[in-house]
Amino acid sequence: MKARRLPRLLYADERGTIFDHPDLCMAGMSGTQAVLPERVELIPLPEGSRIFTIPHTPPLAWDERKNAFVPVESVRHGRKQLRVQAVSAFMAPGYVRTLLPACDYGRKKVHLPLWSYTAVGWDMEQERFVVAASLVDKNDNWNPRNYDDRKLDPLVRKMLAELPDNRLLEQLARCAVDYHCFAAKNLFFRRWEAPLPTSPVCNSRCLGCISLQPSECCPSNHERIGFVPTPEELCQLALPHLNEAAEPIVSYGQGCEGDPILQADTIAEATRRMKGATARGTVNFNSNGSFPDRVRMLCDAGMDSFRFSLNSVREEYYNRYYRPVGYTFAQVTESVKAAKERGKFTMINYLVSPGLSDAPEEVEALLKFIDVTGIDMIQMRNLSIDPDYYHKQLEFSGKGMGMYRMMEKVKKSFPRIQYGYFNRTKENFYPAGLETGWPIKP
Ligand code: SF4
Ligand code: SF4
């Protein structure tokens, strides 16, 4: 059988026009090392993904003739020698990337904004873009085609007229209309997962926080909510959603706020009222999990599910990214354990980055973490940050065993573990056929 050819390198000229290279092959990066993508991890670029350039940064390619990785500073186009820059993909939701874009990061002059950067190449046989990624969750609800602003605007106006004094609604209208937050839009469409932001403050200082960045760093994507809503304001929005929406979930801590654990009393009170008023729907809590006692209180208030965010299950890497203030990694682990012990569906929001997340030591630590805490699901979320900055700040160098292999290893040790990307309704916490839940065919 004829061996399939390796995908070609993609590069861009200074104006951002993208080309495939006639000879050089696509490379990827695992941590700080260039690697060749394995066949198993290359999939066609999913619909809804984007491709963009990594400004002023030369790509690294695999040169089959030299049998080596080479930086590519310029490429001949006819009579001209064009200076080139690297190309990256940003994955559609539901896909975890398995390799970072291969670049000469030492030459990068700008701090890259908070996106997740993925290796991309050109499959010349099939004539299509390919990325190093794997599908971990399928939920067509999050497809951009479901979010038509022409249908949204009248719904926003109508709800604002019905509840003119609800500050949270005013905030979510801004989130939906100005920030184009899909979750906020769901509230107005009265369907699926809707957010309940509550916290203007946080006790972590994540390097890649999407809601707050120091002025000298990259801009944050959104602005944090500036007040704490009352239990009345929360219930006014949550109850109609829980009672009437299709597949209803209301989620605290959905994104661009601080951490809701700092408003645990308000949230516990609101959740008690919601649960006292309806048995329909799922109430979910996303958090850094910094206070186990508060997690226990929220379990007792009737929360259905918890998702705790972590970039690493190794304390030193967690601390360098989260930069916790007034809590420790041990408290996070205790919170995760506490939620599961109280019978709640418990997930981690694992902010993964190829190289660090599949480093053998991280995988060993993850297996222990699963064993100790008993978590049900790992949401494989691509960490959005400049990869070079991330490695430097975390003082990480080296490469991983391969994200695919890491996921296989975890699944082999704990067949009941679910991989995912999206929060679930309580009816779908434990779907049938769990052991075969991954890999998913696109
Ligand atoms: S995730 Fe951000 S933009 Fe979306 S609703 Fe929450 S606070 Fe608003
Ligand atoms: S825990 Fe969330 S809100 Fe707090 S700093 Fe980290 S990303 Fe930002």
Coordinates of C-alpha atoms and ligand atoms in Angstrom, one line a residue:
M1 CA 0.0 0.0 0.0
K2 CA 1.3 3.4 -0.8
A3 CA 2.3 5.4 2.3
R4 CA 0.3 8.6 2.7
R5 CA 2.3 11.8 2.4
L6 CA 2.7 14.0 5.4
P7 CA 0.6 17.2 5.4
R8 CA 2.4 20.3 4.0
L9 CA 3.5 23.3 6.0
L10 CA 1.1 26.3 6.0
Y11 CA 2.7 29.8 6.1
A12 CA 1.4 33.3 5.6
D13 CA 3.0 36.3 3.9
E14 CA 3.2 39.6 5.7
R15 CA -0.3 40.6 4.6
G16 CA -1.7 37.4 6.1
T17 CA -2.4 35.5 2.8
I18 CA -2.0 31.8 3.6
F19 CA -0.1 29.3 1.4
D20 CA 0.9 25.7 1.5
H21 CA 4.6 24.9 1.0
P22 CA 5.5 22.7 -2.0
D23 CA 8.1 20.6 -0.1
L24 CA 8.2 21.2 3.6
C25 CA 5.9 19.3 5.9
M26 CA 3.7 20.4 8.8
A27 CA 5.2 20.1 12.3
G28 CA 3.6 20.5 15.7
M29 CA 4.8 21.4 19.1
S30 CA 4.5 19.3 22.2
G31 CA 5.5 21.7 25.0
T32 CA 8.7 23.2 24.0
Q33 CA 9.7 20.6 21.5
A34 CA 8.9 20.3 17.8
V35 CA 7.4 16.9 16.8
L36 CA 5.8 15.3 13.8
P37 CA 2.0 14.8 14.2
E38 CA 0.9 11.2 14.3
R39 CA -1.6 10.1 11.7
V40 CA -4.2 9.3 14.4
E41 CA -4.2 12.9 15.7
L42 CA -4.8 14.6 12.4
I43 CA -8.4 15.4 11.5
P44 CA -10.0 17.7 8.9
L45 CA -10.3 21.2 10.2
P46 CA -13.8 21.2 11.9
E47 CA -16.5 23.5 10.7
G48 CA -16.6 26.7 12.8
S49 CA -12.8 26.7 13.5
R50 CA -10.7 29.7 12.4
I51 CA -7.3 30.1 10.9
F52 CA -5.0 33.0 11.7
T53 CA -1.4 34.0 11.7
I54 CA 1.1 34.2 14.5
P55 CA 2.5 37.7 13.7
H56 CA 6.2 38.1 12.9
T57 CA 7.0 34.5 14.1
P58 CA 8.7 32.1 11.6
P59 CA 7.1 28.6 11.4
L60 CA 9.0 25.4 12.0
A61 CA 8.7 22.7 9.4
W62 CA 9.8 19.1 8.9
D63 CA 12.3 18.9 6.1
E64 CA 12.2 15.3 4.7
R65 CA 15.4 15.7 2.8
K66 CA 17.4 16.9 5.8
N67 CA 15.4 14.7 8.2
A68 CA 15.2 17.6 10.6
F69 CA 13.0 20.4 11.8
V70 CA 13.9 23.7 10.2
P71 CA 12.8 27.3 10.8
V72 CA 11.3 28.9 7.7
E73 CA 12.0 32.6 7.5
S74 CA 11.3 33.2 3.9
V75 CA 9.9 31.4 0.9
R76 CA 10.6 32.0 -2.8
H77 CA 7.5 33.1 -4.8
G78 CA 8.5 33.5 -8.4
R79 CA 11.3 36.1 -8.3
K80 CA 10.6 37.3 -4.9
Q81 CA 11.8 36.0 -1.6
L82 CA 8.8 36.5 0.8
R83 CA 9.2 36.9 4.5
V84 CA 6.8 34.5 6.2
Q85 CA 4.9 34.0 9.4
A86 CA 3.4 31.0 11.1
V87 CA -0.2 30.0 10.9
S88 CA -2.4 28.6 13.6
A89 CA -5.9 27.3 14.0
F90 CA -8.5 28.0 16.7
M91 CA -10.6 25.0 17.3
A92 CA -14.4 24.9 17.2
P93 CA -15.9 23.9 20.6
G94 CA -15.9 20.2 21.4
Y95 CA -12.4 19.6 20.1
V96 CA -9.3 19.3 22.1
R97 CA -6.0 20.1 20.3
T98 CA -3.2 17.6 20.6
L99 CA -0.4 19.8 19.3
L100 CA 0.6 23.5 19.5
P101 CA 1.7 25.3 16.3
A102 CA 5.3 24.7 15.6
C103 CA 7.1 28.1 15.6
D104 CA 10.4 29.6 16.3
Y105 CA 8.9 31.2 19.5
G106 CA 12.3 32.7 20.4
R107 CA 11.7 35.2 17.5
K108 CA 8.1 36.1 18.5
K109 CA 8.0 39.8 19.4
V110 CA 4.4 40.2 20.5
H111 CA 2.4 38.8 23.4
L112 CA -0.3 36.7 21.8
P113 CA -3.9 37.4 22.8
L114 CA -5.9 34.9 24.8
W115 CA -6.8 32.3 22.1
S116 CA -5.9 28.6 22.0
Y117 CA -3.3 28.0 19.3
T118 CA -3.4 24.7 17.4
A119 CA -1.1 23.1 14.8
V120 CA -2.6 23.1 11.3
G121 CA -1.4 21.9 7.9
W122 CA -2.5 21.1 4.4
D123 CA -3.4 17.6 3.3
M124 CA -2.5 17.7 -0.4
E125 CA -4.0 14.3 -1.2
Q126 CA -7.4 15.2 0.2
E127 CA -7.0 18.9 -0.6
R128 CA -8.1 20.1 2.8
F129 CA -6.8 21.7 6.0
V130 CA -5.9 19.2 8.8
V131 CA -5.4 20.0 12.5
A132 CA -3.9 18.0 15.4
A133 CA -7.0 17.6 17.5
S134 CA -9.6 15.1 18.8
L135 CA -13.4 15.4 19.1
V136 CA -14.3 15.0 22.8
D137 CA -17.9 16.1 23.0
K138 CA -20.7 16.5 20.5
N139 CA -23.5 19.0 21.2
D140 CA -24.8 20.8 18.3
N141 CA -26.5 23.3 20.6
W142 CA -23.3 25.4 20.6
N143 CA -23.2 25.6 16.8
P144 CA -22.9 29.3 15.7
R145 CA -25.8 28.8 13.3
N146 CA -28.1 28.6 16.3
Y147 CA -27.3 32.1 17.4
D148 CA -29.0 34.5 14.9
D149 CA -28.9 38.0 16.2
R150 CA -31.8 39.1 14.2
K151 CA -34.0 36.7 16.2
L152 CA -32.2 37.7 19.5
D153 CA -32.8 41.5 19.5
P154 CA -36.6 41.5 19.9
L155 CA -36.3 38.8 22.7
V156 CA -33.8 41.0 24.6
R157 CA -36.0 44.0 24.3
K158 CA -39.0 42.1 25.4
M159 CA -37.4 40.6 28.5
L160 CA -35.8 44.0 29.5
A161 CA -39.3 45.5 29.3
E162 CA -40.7 42.8 31.5
L163 CA -38.1 43.1 34.2
P164 CA -36.9 46.7 34.1
D165 CA -35.3 46.7 37.6
N166 CA -33.3 43.5 37.4
R167 CA -29.6 44.5 37.2
L168 CA -28.5 41.0 36.3
L169 CA -30.8 41.0 33.2
E170 CA -29.3 44.3 32.2
Q171 CA -25.8 42.8 32.5
L172 CA -26.8 39.7 30.5
A173 CA -28.4 41.7 27.8
R174 CA -25.0 43.4 27.4
C175 CA -23.2 40.0 27.5
A176 CA -25.5 38.8 24.7
V177 CA -25.6 41.8 22.5
D178 CA -22.2 43.4 22.9
Y179 CA -20.0 40.4 23.9
H180 CA -21.9 37.9 21.7
C181 CA -21.8 35.4 24.6
F182 CA -23.7 32.3 23.4
A183 CA -24.6 31.3 27.0
A184 CA -26.1 34.7 27.7
K185 CA -28.0 34.5 24.4
N186 CA -29.5 31.2 25.5
L187 CA -31.2 33.0 28.4
F188 CA -33.1 35.2 26.0
F189 CA -33.8 32.3 23.6
R190 CA -35.0 30.5 26.7
R191 CA -33.2 27.2 26.0
W192 CA -30.2 25.1 27.0
E193 CA -27.5 26.4 29.3
A194 CA -27.8 30.0 30.6
P195 CA -25.3 31.8 32.8
L196 CA -25.9 33.4 36.2
P197 CA -22.8 35.6 36.8
T198 CA -22.5 36.7 40.4
S199 CA -19.0 37.7 41.4
P200 CA -17.1 40.9 40.7
V201 CA -14.1 39.5 42.6
C202 CA -11.7 36.5 42.5
N203 CA -9.2 34.9 44.8
S204 CA -7.0 33.6 41.9
R205 CA -4.9 35.7 39.6
C206 CA -4.8 33.4 36.6
L207 CA -2.2 34.2 33.9
G208 CA -4.9 33.8 31.3
C209 CA -8.0 35.1 33.0
I210 CA -10.5 36.1 30.4
S211 CA -12.2 38.6 32.7
L212 CA -9.3 40.5 34.2
Q213 CA -5.8 41.2 32.9
P214 CA -3.3 43.7 34.2
S215 CA -2.8 46.6 31.9
E216 CA 0.7 45.6 30.8
C217 CA -0.5 42.2 29.6
C218 CA -2.9 41.2 26.8
P219 CA -6.4 42.6 26.9
S220 CA -9.0 40.4 28.6
N221 CA -11.9 39.4 26.3
H222 CA -14.8 40.6 28.5
E223 CA -15.5 42.9 31.4
R224 CA -16.3 41.4 34.8
I225 CA -19.8 41.9 36.3
G226 CA -19.5 44.9 38.7
F227 CA -22.0 43.9 41.4
V228 CA -23.4 40.9 43.3
P229 CA -27.0 40.2 42.2
T230 CA -29.5 39.4 45.0
P231 CA -31.2 36.0 45.3
E232 CA -34.4 37.6 44.0
E233 CA -32.6 38.8 40.9
L234 CA -31.1 35.4 40.3
C235 CA -34.4 33.6 40.8
Q236 CA -36.3 36.0 38.6
L237 CA -34.1 34.9 35.7
A238 CA -33.4 31.3 36.6
L239 CA -36.9 30.0 37.4
P240 CA -38.6 30.8 34.1
H241 CA -35.6 29.2 32.4
L242 CA -35.6 26.1 34.5
N243 CA -39.4 25.7 34.1
E244 CA -39.8 26.5 30.4
A245 CA -36.5 26.1 28.5
A246 CA -35.6 23.0 26.5
E247 CA -32.7 21.1 28.2
P248 CA -32.5 23.7 30.9
I249 CA -29.2 24.4 32.8
V250 CA -28.4 27.5 34.8
S251 CA -24.7 27.8 35.6
Y252 CA -22.9 30.0 38.0
G253 CA -19.3 30.9 37.1
Q254 CA -19.8 30.6 33.4
G255 CA -16.9 32.8 32.3
C256 CA -16.2 36.5 32.6
E257 CA -16.8 37.1 36.2
G258 CA -14.7 36.6 39.2
D259 CA -15.2 33.3 41.1
P260 CA -18.7 32.6 42.4
I261 CA -17.3 30.8 45.4
L262 CA -16.8 34.2 46.9
Q263 CA -20.6 34.8 46.8
A264 CA -21.4 31.4 48.1
D265 CA -24.0 32.6 50.7
T266 CA -26.0 34.5 48.0
I267 CA -25.8 31.5 45.6
A268 CA -26.8 29.0 48.3
E269 CA -29.9 31.1 49.2
A270 CA -30.8 31.5 45.5
T271 CA -30.3 27.8 44.8
R272 CA -32.4 26.7 47.8
R273 CA -35.2 28.9 46.4
M274 CA -34.9 27.5 42.9
K275 CA -34.9 24.0 44.1
G276 CA -37.9 24.7 46.4
A277 CA -39.8 26.1 43.5
T278 CA -39.1 23.5 40.8
A279 CA -37.7 20.1 40.3
R280 CA -37.1 20.8 36.6
G281 CA -33.7 21.6 35.2
T282 CA -30.1 21.4 36.3
V283 CA -28.3 23.9 38.5
N284 CA -24.5 23.9 38.0
F285 CA -21.6 25.6 39.7
N286 CA -18.3 26.3 37.9
S287 CA -15.5 27.5 40.2
N288 CA -11.9 27.3 41.3
G289 CA -13.1 25.3 44.3
S290 CA -11.0 27.2 46.8
F291 CA -13.3 26.7 49.9
P292 CA -14.4 23.1 50.6
D293 CA -16.9 24.3 53.4
R294 CA -18.6 26.5 50.9
V295 CA -18.8 23.7 48.4
R296 CA -20.4 21.5 51.1
M297 CA -22.9 24.3 51.8
L298 CA -23.8 24.5 48.1
C299 CA -24.2 20.8 47.9
D300 CA -26.7 21.0 50.7
A301 CA -28.5 23.9 49.0
G302 CA -29.3 21.5 46.1
M303 CA -26.7 22.2 43.5
D304 CA -26.8 19.4 40.9
S305 CA -23.3 19.5 39.4
F306 CA -19.9 21.1 40.0
R307 CA -17.1 21.9 37.6
F308 CA -13.8 22.8 39.1
S309 CA -11.1 24.5 37.0
L310 CA -7.5 23.4 37.0
N311 CA -4.6 23.9 34.5
S312 CA -2.6 21.1 36.2
V313 CA -3.0 18.6 39.0
R314 CA 0.5 19.3 40.1
E315 CA 0.6 22.0 42.8
E316 CA 3.7 23.9 41.5
Y317 CA 2.2 24.3 38.0
Y318 CA -1.2 25.1 39.4
N319 CA 0.2 27.8 41.6
R320 CA 2.3 29.4 38.9
Y321 CA -0.8 29.7 36.7
Y322 CA -3.6 30.4 39.2
R323 CA -1.5 32.4 41.7
P324 CA -4.0 31.7 44.4
V325 CA -4.6 34.2 47.2
G326 CA -5.5 32.8 50.6
Y327 CA -6.1 29.2 49.5
T328 CA -4.1 26.1 48.6
F329 CA -4.2 23.4 46.0
A330 CA -5.0 20.9 48.8
Q331 CA -8.3 22.9 49.4
V332 CA -9.2 22.6 45.7
T333 CA -8.7 18.8 45.9
E334 CA -10.8 18.6 49.0
S335 CA -13.6 20.6 47.4
V336 CA -13.6 18.2 44.4
K337 CA -13.8 15.3 46.7
A338 CA -16.5 16.9 48.9
A339 CA -18.8 17.4 45.9
K340 CA -18.4 13.8 44.8
E341 CA -18.8 12.4 48.3
R342 CA -22.2 14.2 48.5
G343 CA -23.3 12.4 45.4
K344 CA -23.0 15.4 43.0
F345 CA -22.0 15.0 39.3
T346 CA -18.4 16.3 39.5
M347 CA -16.3 17.5 36.7
I348 CA -13.0 19.2 36.2
N349 CA -12.5 21.9 33.7
Y350 CA -9.0 20.7 32.7
L351 CA -7.3 23.7 30.9
V352 CA -5.0 21.6 28.8
S353 CA -1.9 22.5 26.8
P354 CA -0.1 19.8 24.8
G355 CA 3.3 19.0 26.3
L356 CA 2.5 20.0 29.9
S357 CA -0.9 18.2 30.2
D358 CA 0.4 14.9 28.7
A359 CA 3.8 15.0 30.4
P360 CA 4.3 11.6 32.1
E361 CA 4.5 13.2 35.6
E362 CA 1.2 15.1 34.9
V363 CA -0.5 11.9 33.7
E364 CA 0.6 10.0 36.8
A365 CA -0.7 12.9 39.0
L366 CA -4.0 12.9 37.1
L367 CA -4.5 9.2 37.7
K368 CA -4.0 9.8 41.4
F369 CA -6.3 12.8 41.4
I370 CA -9.1 10.8 39.8
D371 CA -8.6 8.0 42.2
V372 CA -8.6 10.3 45.3
T373 CA -11.5 12.5 44.2
G374 CA -13.7 10.1 42.2
I375 CA -14.6 12.7 39.5
D376 CA -17.1 11.7 36.8
M377 CA -15.9 13.8 33.9
I378 CA -12.9 15.6 32.6
Q379 CA -13.8 18.6 30.4
M380 CA -10.9 18.9 28.0
R381 CA -10.7 22.6 27.5
N382 CA -7.9 24.2 25.4
L383 CA -6.1 26.7 27.5
S384 CA -6.3 30.1 25.8
I385 CA -2.9 31.7 26.2
D386 CA 0.3 32.5 24.4
P387 CA 2.1 29.1 24.5
D388 CA 5.5 30.6 24.8
Y389 CA 4.5 32.9 27.6
Y390 CA 2.8 30.0 29.4
H391 CA 5.8 27.7 29.3
K392 CA 8.1 30.5 30.5
Q393 CA 5.8 31.6 33.4
L394 CA 5.3 28.0 34.4
E395 CA 9.0 27.2 34.1
F396 CA 8.1 24.2 31.9
S397 CA 10.2 22.7 29.2
G398 CA 10.0 19.3 27.6
K399 CA 7.3 17.3 25.8
G400 CA 4.5 15.0 26.5
M401 CA 3.6 11.4 25.6
G402 CA 0.9 12.7 23.2
M403 CA -2.5 13.9 24.2
Y404 CA -4.1 11.0 22.5
R405 CA -2.0 8.5 24.4
M406 CA -2.7 10.4 27.6
M407 CA -6.4 10.2 27.1
E408 CA -6.2 6.5 26.2
K409 CA -4.2 5.8 29.4
V410 CA -6.7 7.6 31.7
K411 CA -9.6 5.8 30.0
K412 CA -7.9 2.5 30.4
S413 CA -7.3 3.0 34.1
F414 CA -10.7 4.5 34.7
P415 CA -13.2 3.2 32.0
R416 CA -16.0 5.1 33.7
I417 CA -14.4 8.5 33.2
Q418 CA -16.2 10.6 30.7
Y419 CA -14.4 13.1 28.5
G420 CA -16.4 16.2 27.5
Y421 CA -16.4 19.8 26.7
F422 CA -19.9 21.0 27.7
N423 CA -21.9 20.9 30.8
R424 CA -24.7 18.4 30.9
T425 CA -28.3 18.3 32.0
K426 CA -28.9 15.9 34.9
E427 CA -30.7 13.5 32.6
N428 CA -27.4 13.0 30.7
F429 CA -25.0 12.8 33.6
Y430 CA -24.4 9.1 33.1
P431 CA -25.2 8.1 29.5
A432 CA -25.3 4.5 28.5
G433 CA -22.2 3.1 26.9
L434 CA -19.7 5.2 28.8
E435 CA -16.8 2.9 28.2
T436 CA -16.9 3.6 24.5
G437 CA -17.4 7.4 25.0
W438 CA -14.1 8.4 23.4
P439 CA -12.7 8.8 20.8
I440 CA -15.8 10.2 19.0
K441 CA -15.9 10.2 15.2
P442 CA -16.5 13.7 13.9
Ligands
SF4_1 S1 -19.7 34.3 30.4 FE1 -19.2 36.4 30.5 S2 -20.2 37.3 28.8 FE2 -21.2 35.4 29.2 S3 -22.8 35.8 30.6 FE3 -21.1 35.2 31.8 S4 -20.2 37.2 32.3 FE4 -21.5 37.6 30.6
SF4_2 S1 -10.4 31.7 38.6 FE1 -11.5 32.5 36.8 S2 -12.1 34.6 37.4 FE2 -10.5 33.9 38.8 S3 -8.6 34.7 37.9 FE3 -8.9 32.5 37.3 S4 -9.9 32.7 35.3 FE4 -10.1 34.7 36.3

